[in-house]
C-alpha cells in the first residue's frame, strides 16, 4: 500500500498488532502508524483491540488534531506499518448493503430479467437495501474461500456445487459513530457517519440466483465481505463532498437534502495485475446521507460500529462497471487480463484489489489504501 | 408470567437488574431468579450484563446442575422475579430469519402472488432465509412503535405513511453458543445451539410489499423484533425432540440428518385477551438443525450470541396460522376479538403476547414464559 494515500491531512484510524504483542488503536501516517494510547493522546485506549470506543466517543476531530501536532513536533510511538499485523478495525454491529448505482441496477436488471423493465418500480423512490452478515466482515488480506451451495442443475433439480460464478463488487462502506440514533435526517449525516472504507461485497451469482426468491440474497453474500483497514474520517473527506445526483421524481421529504452529499472519490478494481473497473463514486444515484436516513426512517436505531455499503459502484461505460457480472454481461463477453488469460468470473488463485482516493490533483490526496483478497479453492468434500 | 413454566427441570438463563443495582446473570426457578455470581456458581460473571460469556463457555449443563443442587439444598441468592427488571439476555451477533413452515409459505404465496405457484422453486430444496437487524432485537415488554415508510399511494406513486398493515409473526428463536464454527452438520446441531426463545418478528406488510424487490424485506422488519427473556436450554428440551417433517424430494446431503430435530412445542399468539393463533412447532418443514447447517454451508461462521428465527409457525388449519396476514387472508377476512372489535391488522394499543411450552401432560412442563409488546402510535411529523 502506498504511503502517498496517507499524508498528515488524512490520519485515518485503524488497529494493528506488533508481533507477539497486544493489539492497539492507531492512526496511520504515511508508512507508519501512531499508537494513540502509548502517545498519551487517548490513554484509555490501552488494551483495546477495536476502534469501537473511538467510534462512540465523537472525539475523532480532537484526536486527529492532537496526533497531527505530535507528529509534526517529535514523532514518537510510531511503528513502521510493515512491522505490524493490520487487523479488522472495529467490531461490526449491523451491516446493511445498498444497491444505489443506477447503472449497476439497470445492467443487472437487464442481464437477469431481460423481459422486464431494468429497474424495479421502487428503485427511483428509495435506496433499496438489505441486511448482510456482520460476523463475516473481514479485513483486507484475508483469503476468500470459494463457497459452495445449491445451484440449478442440468435437469432443473438443484445440485450442491462450488460456485462457478464468483464475483467481486466494488463498493464504498460507511462506518457509523456517535450515540445510538434513529430517524436521522439526510442533512445530519455528518453527525452520525464517522468514516469511510473500501468494501468488496464478494458474491456467488449462481447461488444468488437460485436462493433469492422471495427474501433476497443470503448465502451468496454471507461467506465473506472484505473492507480496507484504514477508516478515513468524514472530516478528512469534507473537501471532496459535492452535489449528489439529480433526482427525478423528487424523493419523499425524509429523503431530501440541501447539503452536498456526493463524494468525489476515484475507485477502481484490479484482478491480479489488470485494472478491470475504474470510475468515480459521484456516479451514485442515492447518497450515503439518503441511505442513512432511509435505514432509520422506520424507527430502527443505528449506532457506533454499524456499517453500510453503497452497493456496487458502476458508471455509464463498460470499463466503469464495478463487478464481473456487468463487465462480462452475465458471462457472455469474457474479459482478457494482462497475462492473456480470460475471465467470466473469478478463478481460484485470483487476487482482487480495490483502491480509492480523493484529490491528488493539486489538492492533498486523501487515500484509502487498498482492500485485497485472494480466492482459494472450495472445500471439496460432499460436492459434485 | 406463570411460575408453572419454570420448574427445576427447566432452569433457563436470563439477565435481570434489581432496582438501583447492577445487572446480573441468573437462572430462573418458578417465580424467582438465582444470581449465578453471588451464589458462587460462576463467580467470574460478577459485573456481567449479558449471557454472552455463558454462551461461549459451553458450561450450561454444569451450571444448571450446580444451580439445581443449590436450590434443592438451601436456596440463597434468590430474588423474586417481580422485584427486578428483566433485560435482553444476550448481545445479539448476527440475526437470521427463516421461512420454514410450508403452510405459512404457501398461504403467503397464495395471498401475495395468486397467479403463481404458492411455493417458489427453491423452497422444498433449502430453508429460505435472510439476515435481519440484530440491533433492534428487544426484550419482552418493550413497546413497539408503529413504523412509517413508503407504501403505494392511490395514484401508483408511493407515499410516506404510517403502516396500515402492522402484523406479528409467531416464531421460535435459536440462540447459538460455543466456539465459532462453520459448515455445521445437521446432526451436530446440539453442539452449537445453546437454547431457545420465543420470537415475534413484527412486520409492516405494506412497507414489505413495496420495498422487497429484488433484495427482500428490510425496513418492514428492522424496526423491532421481540424475544422472550428466558433462554431455555436445548438440554432441558431434549425430552421433546421428535422426528422432523418428511422431505420429498430428499434434501441434498449436507441437509440430511439421522437424529430427531423436530420439537414438540406448543406455541400460541394472543392479541389483547384473545387467542388468535395456536399450533405446535412440529408442523415446521425445515428443522433448526437443517437451518443451522444451511446458514454455514457456504463457509460463513457462526458463534456465541448469534440468533436465528424459525419463520412464522403456521399449521394446516386457520386457527393455527401464526400471523394476521394469514389469519385474515390478506385483510379480506377480519377476525373478531373477545371484546367484539375486529382486526385485519394490529391497532395502536394492541398488546401481542406469544406463549409456548413443552410437556405439562404428565411430563415436566418446560415453558418459555411469554414475549409481549404493545403497539404505540407512529411518530406523525412529516407524514400524511
XYZ file of C-alpha atoms in Angstrom:
768
model
C 0.000 0.000 0.000
C 1.287 3.352 -0.969
C 2.333 5.894 1.643
C 1.064 8.614 -0.709
C -2.506 7.834 0.383
C -1.846 8.834 3.975
C -0.450 12.366 4.319
C -0.967 14.307 7.503
C -4.256 15.649 6.135
C -5.660 12.112 6.223
C -4.762 10.396 9.513
C -7.233 7.506 9.267
C -7.871 5.192 12.208
C -7.003 1.513 12.399
C -5.966 -1.346 14.664
C -2.634 -3.184 14.451
C -0.749 -5.847 16.374
C 3.039 -5.852 16.653
C 4.494 -9.361 16.596
C 3.972 -11.118 19.907
C 2.278 -8.094 21.420
C -1.239 -6.832 22.069
C -3.423 -5.101 19.520
C -3.560 -1.317 19.663
C -5.575 1.545 18.192
C -3.567 3.768 15.847
C -3.759 6.474 13.249
C -1.865 5.910 10.046
C 0.681 8.480 8.783
C 2.461 7.740 5.500
C 4.118 4.343 6.009
C 3.893 4.384 9.807
C 1.248 4.109 12.484
C 0.984 6.142 15.685
C -0.081 4.307 18.847
C -2.774 6.563 20.346
C -2.638 5.149 23.862
C 1.144 4.975 24.154
C 1.459 8.509 22.788
C -0.797 9.724 25.576
C -3.413 11.064 23.190
C -6.126 8.629 24.290
C -4.675 6.782 27.290
C -7.963 5.000 27.940
C -7.476 3.042 24.716
C -4.794 0.948 26.431
C -5.695 -2.693 25.949
C -8.398 -2.001 23.357
C -8.370 -4.145 20.235
C -11.068 -2.295 18.274
C -11.951 1.262 17.324
C -15.419 0.999 18.832
C -14.655 3.230 21.816
C -13.354 5.878 19.412
C -16.428 5.477 17.216
C -18.658 6.007 20.232
C -16.740 8.948 21.609
C -17.342 11.558 18.916
C -13.774 12.713 19.576
C -12.197 11.930 16.192
C -11.590 15.578 15.335
C -9.749 16.295 18.584
C -7.771 13.043 18.399
C -6.615 13.695 14.833
C -5.657 17.261 15.720
C -3.531 16.159 18.662
C -1.999 13.332 16.642
C -1.107 15.792 13.890
C 0.527 18.156 16.365
C 2.552 15.361 17.905
C 3.647 14.017 14.529
C 4.739 17.491 13.365
C 6.672 18.094 16.572
C 8.552 15.000 17.646
C 7.250 11.723 16.288
C 7.357 9.109 18.992
C 5.364 5.933 19.497
C 5.291 5.310 15.772
C 5.867 1.920 14.165
C 6.512 1.018 10.533
C 3.248 -0.343 9.135
C 5.228 -3.175 7.540
C 6.286 -4.356 11.003
C 2.761 -4.948 12.329
C -0.238 -7.112 11.581
C -3.148 -4.972 10.391
C -6.433 -6.099 11.949
C -10.141 -5.629 11.374
C -10.528 -2.084 12.692
C -13.857 -2.333 14.504
C -16.401 -4.818 15.791
C -19.188 -4.608 13.233
C -22.697 -4.112 14.619
C -25.294 -4.322 11.877
C -24.176 -4.471 8.258
C -26.529 -3.146 5.592
C -25.777 -3.211 1.895
C -27.470 -0.901 -0.618
C -27.892 -1.018 -4.386
C -27.593 2.637 -5.291
C -25.820 2.936 -8.647
C -28.484 3.302 -11.303
C -26.073 1.964 -13.922
C -25.464 -1.156 -11.833
C -29.145 -1.735 -11.089
C -30.118 -1.267 -14.747
C -27.330 -3.517 -16.007
C -28.072 -6.306 -13.548
C -31.792 -5.996 -14.237
C -31.199 -6.240 -17.992
C -28.902 -9.268 -17.570
C -31.061 -11.216 -15.108
C -34.569 -10.136 -16.136
C -34.275 -9.276 -19.834
C -38.045 -9.305 -20.380
C -38.811 -6.818 -17.596
C -38.033 -3.107 -17.203
C -34.448 -2.910 -15.902
C -35.432 -1.010 -12.736
C -37.993 -2.279 -10.249
C -40.847 0.202 -9.590
C -39.437 1.151 -6.161
C -35.858 1.888 -7.264
C -36.179 5.593 -8.079
C -38.201 6.235 -4.908
C -35.994 4.746 -2.201
C -32.470 3.382 -1.786
C -33.079 -0.372 -1.983
C -31.026 -2.263 0.593
C -30.902 -5.359 2.784
C -29.063 -6.679 5.817
C -25.829 -8.630 5.348
C -23.774 -10.763 7.727
C -21.670 -8.677 10.095
C -19.818 -11.681 11.530
C -18.069 -12.409 8.223
C -16.785 -8.890 7.542
C -13.020 -9.465 7.152
C -10.048 -7.162 6.902
C -8.056 -6.724 3.701
C -5.679 -9.610 3.071
C -7.945 -12.317 4.439
C -8.157 -15.173 1.890
C -11.603 -15.830 0.489
C -12.564 -19.456 0.126
C -14.787 -20.213 -2.849
C -18.200 -21.049 -1.385
C -20.452 -23.943 -2.267
C -24.203 -24.111 -2.292
C -27.281 -25.242 -4.140
C -27.409 -24.115 -7.755
C -29.677 -25.190 -10.622
C -28.534 -28.469 -12.146
C -28.772 -29.683 -15.740
C -32.187 -31.332 -15.245
C -33.633 -28.373 -13.353
C -33.141 -30.011 -9.959
C -30.634 -28.194 -7.773
C -27.190 -29.643 -7.152
C -24.745 -28.819 -4.394
C -21.667 -27.378 -6.053
C -18.831 -24.971 -5.588
C -19.852 -21.674 -7.161
C -18.882 -21.241 -10.787
C -19.775 -17.564 -10.753
C -17.668 -15.974 -8.030
C -17.637 -12.193 -8.363
C -16.364 -9.112 -6.610
C -18.370 -5.939 -6.052
C -16.528 -2.618 -5.898
C -18.203 -0.694 -3.088
C -17.649 2.058 -0.563
C -18.536 1.394 3.089
C -19.692 3.909 5.703
C -18.899 3.433 9.383
C -21.381 4.806 11.928
C -20.141 6.620 15.024
C -21.564 8.580 17.915
C -24.521 7.777 20.150
C -27.370 5.492 19.131
C -29.804 7.389 16.918
C -32.897 6.933 14.786
C -34.890 8.871 12.158
C -31.741 10.654 11.028
C -32.280 13.481 8.530
C -30.043 13.363 5.441
C -28.565 16.753 6.283
C -27.460 15.437 9.680
C -25.488 12.555 8.150
C -22.129 14.007 9.159
C -23.158 13.832 12.814
C -23.519 10.060 12.502
C -21.023 8.889 9.879
C -17.584 8.531 11.430
C -15.690 7.482 8.349
C -15.372 5.570 5.134
C -13.685 2.367 3.895
C -13.478 0.443 0.642
C -15.647 -2.667 0.624
C -15.654 -5.780 -1.542
C -19.027 -7.496 -1.384
C -17.919 -10.914 -2.686
C -20.842 -12.595 -4.439
C -21.638 -16.066 -5.810
C -24.016 -15.301 -8.664
C -25.290 -18.833 -9.267
C -26.113 -19.341 -5.585
C -27.682 -15.868 -5.511
C -29.910 -16.538 -8.492
C -31.261 -19.744 -7.005
C -31.801 -18.709 -3.399
C -33.011 -15.120 -3.617
C -36.724 -15.507 -4.155
C -38.599 -14.160 -2.308
C -36.391 -12.974 0.560
C -33.256 -11.719 -1.213
C -29.563 -12.684 -1.181
C -28.307 -14.791 1.720
C -25.548 -17.400 1.324
C -24.453 -15.820 -1.974
C -23.035 -12.928 0.055
C -22.612 -14.074 3.649
C -19.401 -16.101 3.212
C -17.157 -13.007 3.171
C -17.179 -9.220 2.897
C -13.762 -7.533 2.827
C -13.003 -3.986 3.984
C -9.918 -1.799 3.870
C -8.199 -1.468 7.250
C -7.947 2.342 7.492
C -11.141 4.173 8.436
C -10.805 7.509 6.659
C -12.734 10.095 8.642
C -15.568 12.013 7.045
C -13.810 15.068 8.427
C -10.800 14.411 6.178
C -13.132 13.901 3.224
C -15.106 17.143 3.637
C -13.228 18.977 0.843
C -14.459 16.296 -1.561
C -18.187 16.408 -0.765
C -20.010 17.508 -3.900
C -23.588 17.778 -5.126
C -25.336 14.432 -5.394
C -27.153 13.029 -8.408
C -30.290 14.783 -9.685
C -33.475 13.039 -8.590
C -36.494 12.942 -10.863
C -39.011 12.231 -9.439
C -38.141 14.244 -6.345
C -37.718 11.949 -3.369
C -40.115 11.918 -0.408
C -39.437 14.659 2.167
C -37.496 12.431 4.563
C -35.002 11.659 1.770
C -34.425 15.251 0.640
C -31.223 17.082 1.481
C -29.948 20.581 0.909
C -26.252 19.975 1.571
C -23.857 18.243 -0.853
C -23.550 14.564 -0.002
C -21.974 13.233 -3.176
C -18.318 12.260 -2.869
C -15.634 12.945 -5.475
C -13.784 9.672 -4.887
C -11.913 7.720 -7.551
C -12.353 3.962 -7.136
C -11.010 1.027 -9.089
C -10.845 -2.768 -9.019
C -7.957 -4.941 -10.165
C -7.949 -8.669 -10.870
C -4.359 -9.763 -10.422
C -2.358 -7.164 -12.349
C -5.175 -5.898 -14.550
C -7.386 -2.925 -13.801
C -10.874 -4.199 -14.586
C -13.137 -1.443 -13.238
C -12.487 2.265 -12.685
C -14.986 5.026 -12.014
C -15.853 7.835 -9.639
C -18.134 7.423 -6.641
C -20.010 10.544 -7.759
C -21.925 8.328 -10.236
C -24.096 7.017 -7.382
C -27.769 7.945 -7.504
C -28.549 7.683 -3.793
C -26.077 9.348 -1.392
C -24.845 7.868 1.871
C -26.865 10.587 3.630
C -30.052 9.340 1.985
C -29.121 5.736 2.729
C -28.625 6.502 6.421
C -31.912 8.412 6.570
C -33.725 5.578 4.847
C -32.403 2.839 7.088
C -33.554 4.665 10.228
C -36.826 6.158 8.972
C -38.868 3.284 10.392
C -37.548 3.862 13.903
C -34.675 1.398 13.591
C -31.717 2.520 15.660
C -28.144 2.729 14.454
C -25.016 3.269 16.468
C -21.240 3.057 16.711
C -19.846 0.144 14.732
C -22.702 -0.235 12.287
C -21.552 -0.431 8.676
C -23.418 0.205 5.458
C -22.235 -0.368 1.913
C -23.067 1.801 -1.078
C -23.813 -1.022 -3.461
C -21.657 -1.720 -6.489
C -20.182 1.478 -7.873
C -20.781 1.358 -11.633
C -20.529 4.253 -14.056
C -22.055 4.593 -17.523
C -19.354 2.980 -19.678
C -18.258 -0.687 -19.745
C -14.885 -0.055 -18.092
C -16.681 1.728 -15.255
C -18.751 -1.335 -14.299
C -17.882 -2.431 -10.773
C -18.325 -6.211 -10.900
C -17.737 -9.076 -13.317
C -21.363 -9.967 -13.987
C -21.681 -6.498 -15.505
C -18.214 -6.393 -17.076
C -18.810 -9.716 -18.858
C -22.566 -9.176 -19.332
C -23.554 -12.231 -17.362
C -20.574 -14.225 -18.630
C -21.388 -13.723 -22.317
C -18.439 -11.407 -23.009
C -15.271 -12.624 -21.242
C -12.625 -10.057 -20.385
C -8.938 -10.568 -21.081
C -6.366 -9.980 -18.344
C -2.831 -8.622 -18.878
C -1.399 -12.155 -18.890
C -3.619 -13.103 -21.834
C -6.000 -15.302 -19.839
C -9.708 -14.616 -19.920
C -12.288 -14.444 -17.183
C -16.028 -14.580 -16.997
C -15.940 -14.948 -13.206
C -13.074 -15.301 -10.717
C -10.675 -18.271 -10.832
C -9.017 -19.913 -7.828
C -5.814 -18.032 -7.088
C -7.097 -14.720 -8.423
C -6.404 -11.708 -6.245
C -8.920 -8.861 -6.295
C -7.679 -5.470 -5.136
C -9.831 -2.379 -4.715
C -8.185 1.031 -4.457
C -9.605 4.512 -3.949
C -8.523 8.081 -3.335
C -9.756 11.645 -3.320
C -7.690 14.583 -4.585
C -4.073 14.248 -5.630
C -4.846 16.752 -8.347
C -3.155 19.718 -6.706
C -5.236 19.173 -3.598
C -3.955 16.921 -0.818
C -4.545 13.277 -1.640
C -6.807 11.534 0.859
C -6.432 7.861 0.037
C -7.896 4.621 1.300
C -5.018 2.270 0.565
C -6.487 -0.970 -0.674
C -8.645 -3.939 0.169
C -7.374 -7.180 -1.247
C -8.327 -10.826 -1.131
C -7.156 -13.977 -2.878
C -9.579 -16.710 -3.901
C -8.737 -20.133 -2.512
C -10.259 -23.383 -3.736
C -13.521 -24.658 -2.333
C -13.770 -27.371 0.255
C -14.444 -30.411 -1.867
C -15.961 -32.997 0.460
C -19.535 -33.823 -0.328
C -19.620 -31.911 -3.570
C -20.042 -32.789 -7.187
C -45.768 -14.942 33.604
C -46.627 -18.183 35.181
C -44.252 -19.875 37.597
C -45.511 -23.213 36.229
C -43.290 -22.747 33.171
C -40.108 -22.810 35.219
C -39.800 -25.925 37.404
C -36.403 -27.169 38.448
C -36.194 -29.267 35.262
C -36.101 -26.049 33.235
C -33.708 -23.524 34.814
C -33.422 -21.173 31.817
C -30.860 -18.396 31.743
C -31.566 -14.666 31.784
C -30.333 -11.255 32.891
C -32.067 -9.049 35.443
C -31.440 -5.775 37.252
C -32.619 -5.135 40.809
C -33.776 -1.520 41.333
C -30.811 0.816 41.606
C -28.327 -2.014 41.238
C -26.210 -3.613 38.527
C -27.430 -6.186 36.042
C -26.665 -9.806 36.792
C -26.826 -13.191 35.092
C -29.382 -15.557 36.603
C -31.274 -18.770 36.137
C -34.996 -18.662 36.633
C -36.718 -21.020 39.091
C -40.514 -20.784 39.433
C -41.209 -17.157 40.370
C -37.654 -16.389 41.478
C -34.241 -15.920 39.931
C -30.913 -17.209 41.235
C -27.889 -14.897 40.939
C -25.160 -17.139 39.498
C -22.225 -14.959 40.521
C -23.428 -14.166 44.043
C -24.258 -17.827 44.631
C -20.665 -18.722 43.802
C -21.656 -20.938 40.877
C -19.988 -18.751 38.251
C -18.074 -16.082 40.195
C -16.500 -14.715 37.012
C -19.930 -13.467 35.921
C -19.710 -10.679 38.507
C -20.350 -7.409 36.712
C -21.571 -9.052 33.501
C -24.754 -7.675 31.965
C -25.234 -10.300 29.240
C -25.238 -14.073 28.894
C -22.578 -13.993 26.195
C -19.810 -15.372 28.414
C -22.093 -18.274 29.358
C -22.995 -18.828 25.700
C -19.306 -19.016 24.811
C -18.337 -21.238 27.700
C -20.172 -24.434 26.809
C -20.753 -24.865 30.543
C -24.552 -24.626 30.642
C -25.015 -28.232 31.706
C -22.647 -27.950 34.652
C -24.061 -24.561 35.695
C -27.655 -25.802 35.664
C -26.677 -28.897 37.633
C -24.972 -26.870 40.348
C -27.810 -24.357 40.412
C -30.294 -27.188 40.820
C -28.316 -28.699 43.709
C -28.086 -25.361 45.470
C -31.784 -24.648 45.015
C -32.745 -28.089 46.373
C -30.453 -27.701 49.383
C -30.669 -24.181 50.782
C -31.933 -21.517 48.374
C -29.896 -18.377 48.834
C -29.131 -15.516 46.496
C -32.599 -15.738 45.016
C -34.789 -12.743 44.242
C -38.488 -12.588 43.368
C -38.729 -12.062 39.624
C -41.360 -9.403 40.251
C -38.779 -7.343 42.140
C -36.330 -6.999 39.254
C -36.203 -5.541 35.776
C -35.849 -8.302 33.187
C -33.344 -7.358 30.455
C -32.381 -8.501 26.972
C -30.500 -11.675 27.866
C -27.625 -11.509 25.395
C -25.865 -9.225 22.964
C -27.103 -10.407 19.586
C -24.438 -11.103 16.960
C -25.977 -11.905 13.592
C -29.724 -12.399 13.344
C -31.070 -14.620 10.574
C -34.736 -15.269 9.978
C -36.045 -18.302 8.099
C -39.341 -19.104 6.397
C -39.724 -22.767 7.168
C -43.404 -23.541 7.693
C -44.770 -24.893 4.434
C -48.277 -23.827 5.444
C -47.079 -20.264 6.021
C -45.099 -20.091 2.786
C -47.981 -21.500 0.759
C -50.538 -19.212 2.375
C -48.440 -16.075 1.927
C -47.610 -17.087 -1.640
C -51.284 -17.600 -2.442
C -52.238 -14.244 -0.866
C -49.470 -12.143 -2.441
C -48.912 -13.943 -5.754
C -52.286 -15.549 -6.565
C -51.341 -16.192 -10.208
C -48.128 -18.098 -9.395
C -47.500 -21.460 -7.736
C -47.647 -20.838 -3.974
C -44.092 -22.102 -3.350
C -41.032 -20.703 -5.119
C -38.980 -23.381 -6.938
C -36.249 -23.314 -4.268
C -38.487 -23.743 -1.228
C -38.565 -27.538 -0.979
C -34.801 -27.756 -1.587
C -33.382 -25.388 1.025
C -34.553 -23.445 4.078
C -35.076 -19.973 2.627
C -33.800 -17.256 4.958
C -32.316 -13.764 5.130
C -30.436 -11.554 7.562
C -32.384 -9.285 9.901
C -31.315 -6.400 12.120
C -29.643 -7.562 15.334
C -29.502 -4.054 16.840
C -33.279 -3.852 17.152
C -33.859 -7.186 18.868
C -35.721 -6.165 22.044
C -36.741 -7.987 25.192
C -40.354 -8.815 26.014
C -42.264 -5.816 27.325
C -40.552 -3.253 25.116
C -43.242 -1.110 23.426
C -43.319 -1.309 19.636
C -43.826 1.966 17.833
C -45.801 1.706 14.616
C -43.301 2.312 11.809
C -43.697 4.568 8.815
C -42.325 4.165 5.348
C -43.013 4.379 1.646
C -46.093 2.472 0.541
C -48.010 2.535 -2.745
C -50.333 5.540 -2.957
C -53.717 5.855 -4.670
C -52.213 7.048 -7.973
C -49.499 4.402 -8.006
C -46.823 6.785 -6.761
C -45.513 5.915 -3.323
C -46.472 7.963 -0.281
C -44.741 8.148 3.093
C -47.211 6.849 5.636
C -47.512 5.058 8.923
C -48.047 1.379 8.190
C -51.653 0.297 7.917
C -50.727 -3.375 7.943
C -48.798 -3.978 11.157
C -48.555 -7.681 11.908
C -46.961 -10.069 14.349
C -45.219 -13.306 13.422
C -45.270 -16.187 15.887
C -41.778 -17.666 15.746
C -39.262 -19.672 17.737
C -35.694 -18.343 18.035
C -32.492 -20.365 18.429
C -29.503 -18.975 20.320
C -26.048 -20.104 19.226
C -23.403 -20.967 21.826
C -19.923 -22.411 21.948
C -16.899 -21.593 19.831
C -17.088 -20.055 16.376
C -17.906 -22.734 13.818
C -18.740 -23.249 10.164
C -20.096 -25.996 7.879
C -22.051 -27.492 10.753
C -23.691 -30.849 10.045
C -27.363 -31.100 10.982
C -26.663 -33.950 13.373
C -24.176 -31.755 15.262
C -26.757 -29.021 15.888
C -26.897 -29.680 19.627
C -23.204 -28.868 19.912
C -23.907 -25.351 18.637
C -27.428 -24.440 19.752
C -27.368 -23.234 23.348
C -31.064 -22.611 23.777
C -34.411 -21.441 22.559
C -36.659 -18.373 22.951
C -39.998 -17.223 21.603
C -39.660 -14.563 18.928
C -42.103 -12.035 17.481
C -40.935 -10.861 14.070
C -43.069 -7.685 13.878
C -43.811 -6.899 10.235
C -45.280 -3.982 8.272
C -46.885 -5.721 5.290
C -47.478 -2.635 3.135
C -43.877 -1.451 3.521
C -42.700 -5.016 2.890
C -44.673 -5.362 -0.320
C -43.284 -2.155 -1.751
C -39.630 -2.439 -0.769
C -38.842 -6.126 -1.149
C -37.972 -6.438 -4.833
C -35.377 -7.595 -5.594
C -33.403 -7.759 -2.321
C -36.027 -8.887 0.200
C -37.547 -7.400 3.366
C -35.694 -4.539 5.037
C -37.494 -1.697 6.851
C -40.668 -3.789 7.055
C -38.942 -5.899 9.684
C -35.987 -3.942 11.068
C -37.900 -1.614 13.405
C -38.315 -4.261 16.119
C -38.000 -7.973 16.840
C -39.089 -9.100 20.315
C -37.793 -12.144 22.195
C -38.743 -13.800 25.449
C -36.264 -13.123 28.245
C -35.548 -16.694 29.415
C -33.211 -18.734 27.226
C -34.460 -22.290 27.667
C -31.520 -24.628 27.155
C -31.614 -27.246 24.453
C -30.561 -29.620 27.214
C -33.841 -29.038 29.043
C -35.744 -29.549 25.787
C -34.127 -32.877 24.848
C -37.110 -34.980 26.009
C -39.239 -33.136 23.465
C -37.088 -33.608 20.373
C -39.097 -35.662 17.868
C -38.813 -36.718 14.242
C -38.898 -33.813 11.813
C -41.177 -33.411 8.803
C -40.876 -35.860 5.901
C -38.928 -34.419 2.970
C -39.881 -35.286 -0.595
C -37.717 -34.652 -2.557
C -34.933 -35.783 -0.264
C -32.718 -32.842 0.653
C -29.112 -32.510 -0.530
C -26.594 -34.493 1.571
C -25.483 -31.507 3.672
C -29.092 -31.004 4.818
C -29.795 -34.641 5.758
C -29.982 -35.731 9.368
C -30.459 -39.024 11.121
C -31.350 -37.742 14.588
C -34.731 -36.263 15.573
C -34.624 -32.470 15.320
C -38.306 -31.666 15.371
C -39.572 -30.118 18.612
C -42.872 -30.937 20.309
C -43.535 -27.379 21.477
C -46.972 -25.838 21.828
C -46.997 -22.170 20.752
C -49.721 -19.570 20.658
C -50.296 -15.891 19.995
C -52.760 -13.618 21.756
C -53.965 -10.183 20.689
C -55.108 -8.491 23.887
C -57.231 -11.124 25.600
C -57.971 -13.255 22.573
C -56.012 -16.281 21.464
C -55.597 -15.754 17.731
C -53.088 -18.445 16.744
C -52.254 -21.802 18.341
C -50.281 -24.680 16.912
C -47.352 -26.975 17.552
C -43.818 -26.266 16.394
C -43.667 -29.796 14.992
C -45.516 -28.503 11.904
C -42.287 -26.950 10.617
C -40.866 -28.424 7.421
C -37.218 -27.458 7.934
C -35.729 -28.152 11.377
C -33.441 -25.812 13.298
C -30.650 -28.337 12.649
C -31.133 -28.000 8.904
C -31.354 -24.210 9.203
C -28.067 -24.042 11.099
C -26.375 -26.353 8.576
C -27.696 -24.289 5.688
C -26.562 -20.940 7.053
C -22.989 -22.173 7.497
C -22.681 -24.380 4.418
C -21.027 -21.611 2.390
C -18.244 -21.180 4.922
C -19.991 -18.451 6.889
C -19.061 -18.621 10.551
C -21.481 -18.544 13.450
C -20.753 -18.147 17.115
C -21.994 -17.335 20.601
C -24.777 -14.746 20.549
C -25.971 -15.365 17.021
C -29.733 -15.803 16.793
C -31.857 -17.420 14.132
C -35.647 -17.469 13.866
C -37.721 -20.351 12.557
C -40.038 -18.283 10.434
C -43.724 -17.958 11.202
C -45.075 -21.127 12.783
C -48.285 -21.936 10.936
C -50.160 -25.222 10.966
C -52.681 -26.553 8.463
C -55.932 -25.080 9.835
C -56.964 -21.392 10.011
C -56.640 -21.130 13.794
C -53.091 -22.481 13.509
C -51.892 -19.644 11.274
C -49.186 -17.654 13.038
C -49.713 -14.101 11.746
C -52.574 -11.800 10.822
C -51.950 -11.644 7.082
C -52.682 -15.365 7.045
C -55.407 -15.305 9.712
C -57.312 -12.577 7.809
C -56.243 -13.781 4.350
C -54.548 -10.549 3.427
C -57.111 -8.442 5.269
C -60.098 -9.881 3.381
C -61.492 -11.819 6.343
C -61.268 -9.782 9.578
C -61.111 -11.661 12.852
C -63.228 -10.764 15.878
C -61.605 -10.359 19.292
C -63.207 -11.249 22.627
C -64.330 -7.644 23.161
C -66.312 -7.700 19.913
C -63.923 -5.484 17.944
C -62.477 -6.720 14.682
C -58.968 -6.675 13.284
C -57.410 -7.065 9.898
C -54.042 -5.853 11.188
C -52.899 -4.535 14.585
C -54.360 -1.331 16.077
C -52.487 1.149 18.247
C -52.752 -0.002 21.844
C -52.986 -3.677 20.965
C -50.801 -5.998 23.005
C -49.459 -9.120 21.323
C -48.369 -11.944 23.610
C -46.698 -15.149 22.475
C -46.564 -18.131 24.820
C -45.043 -21.553 24.467
C -44.347 -24.704 26.445
C -43.330 -28.321 26.133
C -44.811 -31.115 28.223
C -47.201 -30.488 31.082
C -49.019 -33.637 30.003
C -47.688 -35.847 32.782
C -44.154 -34.976 31.829
C -42.444 -31.976 33.449
C -43.533 -28.743 31.818
C -40.652 -26.859 30.224
C -42.119 -23.440 29.470
C -40.882 -20.259 27.857
C -42.995 -17.713 29.693
C -44.055 -15.102 27.222
C -42.916 -12.382 24.878
C -45.192 -9.398 24.843
C -45.266 -5.984 23.185
C -47.792 -3.169 22.970
C -48.219 -1.139 19.800
C -47.796 2.613 20.292
C -48.827 5.232 17.758
C -46.499 6.284 14.950
C -44.449 9.437 15.023
C -46.619 11.771 12.988
C -44.295 14.554 11.824
C -43.827 14.675 8.087
C -46.472 12.065 7.339
C -49.760 12.029 5.542
